[in-house]
XYZ file of C-alpha atoms in Angstrom:
375
model
C 73.165 94.556 100.233
C 71.228 94.331 96.990
C 67.744 95.809 96.972
C 64.656 94.653 95.118
C 65.424 97.260 92.463
C 69.118 96.511 91.968
C 69.034 92.719 92.359
C 67.980 90.112 89.808
C 67.616 86.370 89.316
C 67.386 84.116 92.376
C 68.242 86.930 94.802
C 65.421 89.065 93.423
C 62.989 86.118 93.486
C 63.755 85.405 97.155
C 63.517 89.026 98.226
C 60.307 89.820 96.358
C 58.480 86.664 97.450
C 59.411 87.162 101.084
C 58.697 90.904 101.160
C 55.230 90.363 99.685
C 54.422 87.664 102.242
C 55.553 89.712 105.225
C 53.868 92.904 104.080
C 50.637 90.941 103.793
C 51.129 89.521 107.288
C 51.982 92.860 108.888
C 50.117 95.406 106.837
C 47.937 95.567 103.763
C 44.430 96.630 104.711
C 44.528 95.517 108.338
C 43.020 97.606 111.124
C 46.372 97.666 112.929
C 48.001 99.338 109.933
C 45.072 101.712 109.563
C 45.469 102.933 113.140
C 49.195 103.534 112.594
C 48.557 105.682 109.509
C 45.648 107.556 111.108
C 47.867 108.443 114.077
C 50.285 110.194 111.717
C 47.447 111.879 109.804
C 46.116 113.281 113.076
C 49.563 114.471 114.152
C 50.058 116.204 110.800
C 46.577 117.746 111.037
C 47.357 119.199 114.473
C 50.505 120.780 113.059
C 48.559 122.285 110.159
C 45.900 123.681 112.514
C 48.714 125.421 114.414
C 49.423 127.543 111.325
C 46.091 129.250 112.070
C 45.223 129.711 108.379
C 48.609 131.258 107.606
C 50.351 130.137 104.382
C 52.219 126.834 104.613
C 55.406 126.473 102.591
C 57.276 123.223 102.010
C 54.284 120.968 102.646
C 56.151 118.062 101.058
C 58.667 117.969 103.917
C 55.825 117.740 106.423
C 54.129 115.028 104.386
C 57.410 113.110 104.090
C 57.952 113.046 107.851
C 54.406 111.829 108.484
C 54.425 109.154 105.776
C 57.921 107.873 106.622
C 56.933 107.682 110.283
C 53.830 105.614 109.540
C 55.696 103.196 107.276
C 58.608 102.901 109.705
C 56.143 102.052 112.476
C 54.804 99.202 110.338
C 58.283 97.970 109.431
C 60.098 98.479 112.737
C 57.348 98.850 115.330
C 58.721 102.264 116.353
C 57.122 105.688 116.137
C 59.239 108.821 116.316
C 58.117 112.302 117.215
C 58.023 114.250 113.962
C 60.348 116.783 115.613
C 62.980 114.073 116.152
C 66.250 115.595 114.819
C 67.528 112.323 113.356
C 64.266 111.595 111.534
C 64.179 115.120 110.104
C 67.848 115.015 109.119
C 67.416 111.801 107.155
C 64.183 112.876 105.443
C 65.610 116.225 104.364
C 69.021 114.850 103.428
C 67.498 112.240 101.124
C 65.419 114.936 99.411
C 68.523 117.079 99.021
C 70.533 114.156 97.665
C 68.058 113.518 94.870
C 67.967 117.225 94.064
C 71.747 117.128 93.647
C 71.578 113.963 91.560
C 68.907 115.542 89.342
C 71.342 118.269 88.312
C 73.125 115.704 86.150
C 69.849 115.178 84.214
C 69.506 111.611 85.486
C 72.949 110.443 84.332
C 73.649 108.889 87.728
C 70.713 106.509 87.286
C 71.482 105.529 83.707
C 75.264 105.839 83.198
C 76.871 103.568 85.773
C 80.442 104.856 85.358
C 79.553 108.521 85.807
C 79.966 108.255 89.592
C 83.658 107.454 89.152
C 84.360 110.315 86.745
C 82.173 113.029 88.332
C 81.274 111.865 91.861
C 80.370 115.352 93.091
C 78.785 116.848 89.977
C 76.701 113.733 89.299
C 75.233 113.843 92.800
C 76.778 110.489 93.696
C 78.578 111.837 96.773
C 75.393 113.466 98.073
C 73.398 110.267 97.550
C 76.143 108.201 99.209
C 76.216 110.481 102.266
C 72.454 110.216 102.628
C 72.515 106.435 102.194
C 75.277 106.078 104.803
C 73.142 107.978 107.308
C 70.151 105.771 106.527
C 72.216 102.585 106.891
C 73.471 103.804 110.274
C 69.914 104.643 111.368
C 68.502 101.289 110.221
C 71.450 99.301 111.610
C 70.909 100.756 115.069
C 67.231 99.774 114.923
C 68.144 96.237 113.836
C 70.620 95.921 116.729
C 67.864 96.926 119.152
C 65.588 94.289 117.635
C 68.292 91.635 117.881
C 68.761 92.401 121.582
C 65.049 91.930 122.371
C 64.110 89.400 119.684
C 61.808 86.517 120.685
C 61.566 83.791 118.079
C 57.972 82.793 118.820
C 56.464 86.297 118.709
C 57.650 88.550 115.864
C 56.557 92.130 116.512
C 57.037 93.641 113.074
C 58.635 93.284 109.649
C 62.213 93.465 110.982
C 61.606 90.695 113.531
C 60.173 88.487 110.784
C 63.175 89.217 108.598
C 65.574 88.396 111.452
C 63.774 85.084 111.898
C 64.379 84.255 108.242
C 68.063 85.168 108.568
C 68.359 83.039 111.715
C 66.816 80.018 109.983
C 68.994 80.386 106.873
C 72.352 78.649 106.871
C 73.078 79.021 103.161
C 75.560 81.928 102.879
C 74.495 82.389 99.243
C 70.937 83.148 100.291
C 69.819 86.748 99.844
C 68.550 86.664 103.438
C 71.914 85.870 104.947
C 72.739 88.857 107.174
C 70.509 91.352 105.364
C 67.511 93.575 106.054
C 64.950 95.487 104.017
C 64.036 99.134 103.520
C 60.931 101.237 102.894
C 59.733 103.935 100.512
C 57.326 106.858 100.759
C 54.341 108.331 98.902
C 54.843 111.971 99.883
C 55.360 113.120 96.282
C 51.890 111.905 95.265
C 50.324 113.635 98.272
C 52.282 116.803 97.506
C 50.748 116.871 94.009
C 47.331 116.237 95.567
C 47.595 119.344 97.754
C 48.711 121.463 94.800
C 45.941 120.336 92.434
C 43.208 120.603 95.077
C 44.305 124.169 95.845
C 44.265 125.068 92.140
C 41.028 123.240 91.315
C 38.642 123.823 94.259
C 35.750 122.196 92.399
C 37.558 118.852 92.724
C 38.154 119.474 96.429
C 34.438 120.188 96.952
C 33.397 116.977 95.170
C 35.832 114.991 97.302
C 34.510 116.573 100.483
C 30.909 115.943 99.441
C 31.593 112.242 98.892
C 33.463 111.968 102.201
C 30.756 113.838 104.122
C 28.034 111.580 102.716
C 29.936 108.435 103.696
C 31.039 109.469 107.196
C 28.279 111.886 108.184
C 31.145 113.932 109.642
C 30.837 111.718 112.707
C 34.072 109.782 112.201
C 37.232 109.630 110.131
C 37.514 107.823 106.802
C 38.594 104.169 107.012
C 39.651 101.421 104.612
C 36.142 99.969 104.718
C 34.748 103.118 103.069
C 36.838 102.711 99.924
C 34.363 100.645 97.823
C 31.743 103.381 98.300
C 34.004 106.242 97.172
C 34.390 106.098 93.361
C 35.234 109.782 92.936
C 37.985 109.588 95.553
C 39.494 106.542 93.856
C 39.351 108.328 90.498
C 41.214 111.295 91.995
C 43.901 108.955 93.341
C 44.248 107.259 89.947
C 44.683 110.633 88.267
C 47.264 111.630 90.886
C 49.203 108.434 90.226
C 49.078 109.088 86.484
C 50.393 112.630 86.914
C 52.957 112.112 89.679
C 54.548 108.796 88.755
C 58.316 108.368 88.461
C 59.449 109.126 84.892
C 61.199 105.784 84.371
C 60.488 102.307 85.684
C 62.946 99.937 87.339
C 65.510 98.554 84.869
C 64.952 95.284 83.021
C 67.954 93.375 81.654
C 67.944 91.587 78.300
C 69.048 88.013 79.108
C 69.880 87.021 75.510
C 70.329 88.790 72.159
C 66.868 89.932 71.081
C 65.326 91.665 68.088
C 62.008 93.411 68.647
C 60.158 95.283 65.895
C 63.337 95.742 63.911
C 65.440 96.935 66.853
C 68.342 94.767 68.063
C 68.993 94.532 71.814
C 72.280 92.788 72.735
C 72.405 90.536 75.776
C 72.819 92.452 79.085
C 71.278 95.649 77.700
C 69.373 97.539 80.408
C 65.924 98.735 79.372
C 63.999 101.457 81.201
C 60.256 101.880 80.637
C 59.301 105.502 79.898
C 56.428 105.713 82.377
C 55.973 109.457 81.953
C 55.413 109.157 78.211
C 53.017 106.250 78.683
C 50.905 108.309 81.085
C 50.964 111.446 78.909
C 50.627 109.942 75.439
C 47.833 111.885 73.657
C 47.007 108.728 71.696
C 46.032 107.050 74.969
C 44.800 109.951 77.085
C 42.555 112.813 76.026
C 44.064 116.141 77.092
C 46.821 114.317 79.048
C 48.296 117.405 80.734
C 44.995 118.300 82.409
C 44.048 116.961 85.838
C 40.666 115.299 85.189
C 39.642 112.507 87.604
C 36.478 111.953 85.539
C 38.529 110.123 82.909
C 38.518 107.169 85.329
C 34.745 107.203 85.917
C 31.738 105.801 84.092
C 29.195 108.216 82.618
C 27.094 108.151 85.808
C 30.280 108.555 87.926
C 29.357 105.546 90.053
C 31.964 103.096 88.758
C 35.750 103.391 88.603
C 37.027 102.361 85.179
C 40.061 100.125 84.887
C 42.270 101.662 82.188
C 45.034 99.352 81.022
C 47.382 102.225 80.215
C 47.624 103.239 83.886
C 50.669 101.469 85.325
C 52.021 103.694 88.124
C 53.712 100.822 89.958
C 55.796 99.668 86.998
C 55.306 96.804 84.560
C 55.828 93.055 84.516
C 57.465 91.027 87.256
C 59.338 94.129 88.426
C 56.052 95.642 89.547
C 56.441 97.372 92.923
C 55.682 94.955 95.810
C 54.596 97.906 97.955
C 51.720 98.897 95.662
C 48.929 98.067 98.106
C 50.729 99.726 101.011
C 51.315 102.886 98.966
C 47.681 103.048 97.825
C 46.442 102.507 101.383
C 48.673 105.292 102.689
C 47.653 107.771 99.989
C 43.973 106.950 100.524
C 43.985 107.532 104.296
C 46.157 110.654 104.212
C 44.263 112.280 101.345
C 40.727 111.592 102.542
C 41.284 112.499 106.183
C 43.150 115.710 105.386
C 40.457 116.739 102.892
C 37.737 115.900 105.410
C 39.279 118.246 107.972
C 40.584 121.118 105.828
C 39.680 123.456 103.014
C 42.866 123.850 100.955
C 43.395 127.145 99.155
C 46.063 128.980 97.199
C 47.885 131.714 99.087
C 46.512 134.952 97.571
C 49.682 136.847 98.515
C 51.948 134.464 96.573
C 52.431 133.960 92.819
C 50.106 131.514 91.084
C 51.530 128.025 91.749
C 52.561 126.140 88.645
C 51.953 122.511 87.769
C 55.113 122.431 85.669
C 57.214 119.750 87.384
C 60.649 120.312 88.836
C 63.464 118.313 87.250
C 63.961 115.353 89.588
C 64.154 111.556 89.499
C 60.485 111.707 90.451
C 57.963 114.152 88.996
C 58.046 116.665 91.855
C 56.279 119.982 92.342
C 57.957 123.350 92.231
C 57.827 125.348 95.508
C 54.382 126.696 96.386
C 52.379 127.979 99.353
C 48.879 126.921 100.400
C 46.477 127.705 103.219
C 44.752 125.029 105.313
C 41.478 126.273 106.833
C 39.904 123.910 109.337
C 36.350 123.051 108.296
C 33.347 123.425 110.553
C 32.101 119.833 110.699
C 29.359 120.336 113.284
């Protein structure tokens, strides 16, 4: 099966158009989706409270399980206990696979033949093992949906996709016998925890804005977003800092010369997103975490900066942008509302130097979550 990233042409057009439509129907900004995400936030919060202010290590794994669970609930209508062995195996194996692939300095993503020459060293075998487990996991879920499918009442994204497959008789269609996948935003949230622990003044400003909006009488909801400029600025800065280093590939469809550089037909072009978001010509002090760069002088309006493109560029822009932003917003605000986040004084100072990965990931660190007194 070709994904939205690896496909092109008519297949890509069909997949993207349909995915956008169904995600709108089953997700973006709806109260049903909000309740699904909040359920996972609350579960994660209970697990953090159980640490009883002891240092938490490997927060990204915990974030990954919670975020994957919320998105899988939207896609497949199923919620797993975060202690589910299969869910944990897949989440951790995928992380491990990308760590292995990163050891080849990204060659697996850019040099297509490397997997044949160095399948183990390039990380290809590790990625393949993880993908096989995911395919098995997803296939079993699809079989369960097929057994209980009712044409007139789709329950979730998979049911809607099965309906499209059922109505398609053209074997050349990209929907013929295929299903879709999901992605996570745990890396962005992982960076959020790290920066808030290192820069408590930002955490306090976030909490102040949240407290003023909610009165500490309820949790943060989608409807609060227009009244939270500082929070949105923090999220924009997180997206600038934590974005994947390279965008999805674009293919040159005919011989092209651009600014004196010749690109032969079928050349693959990757956008250097990391450079764009750290170019000192575009961003003042680009390596510093400063949400204020996205705010007006009075800090009441969020500025739209054209150089911020965390969800890629052009027609290859990520179709899950709204879903990702919604998930980050609800997780970040509701965790910050409930907890003070601090560095572990018994551990070395955590660094913001990224680990070498396909995404810009954090290096290992420990933090402490102290439950706030919201009375």
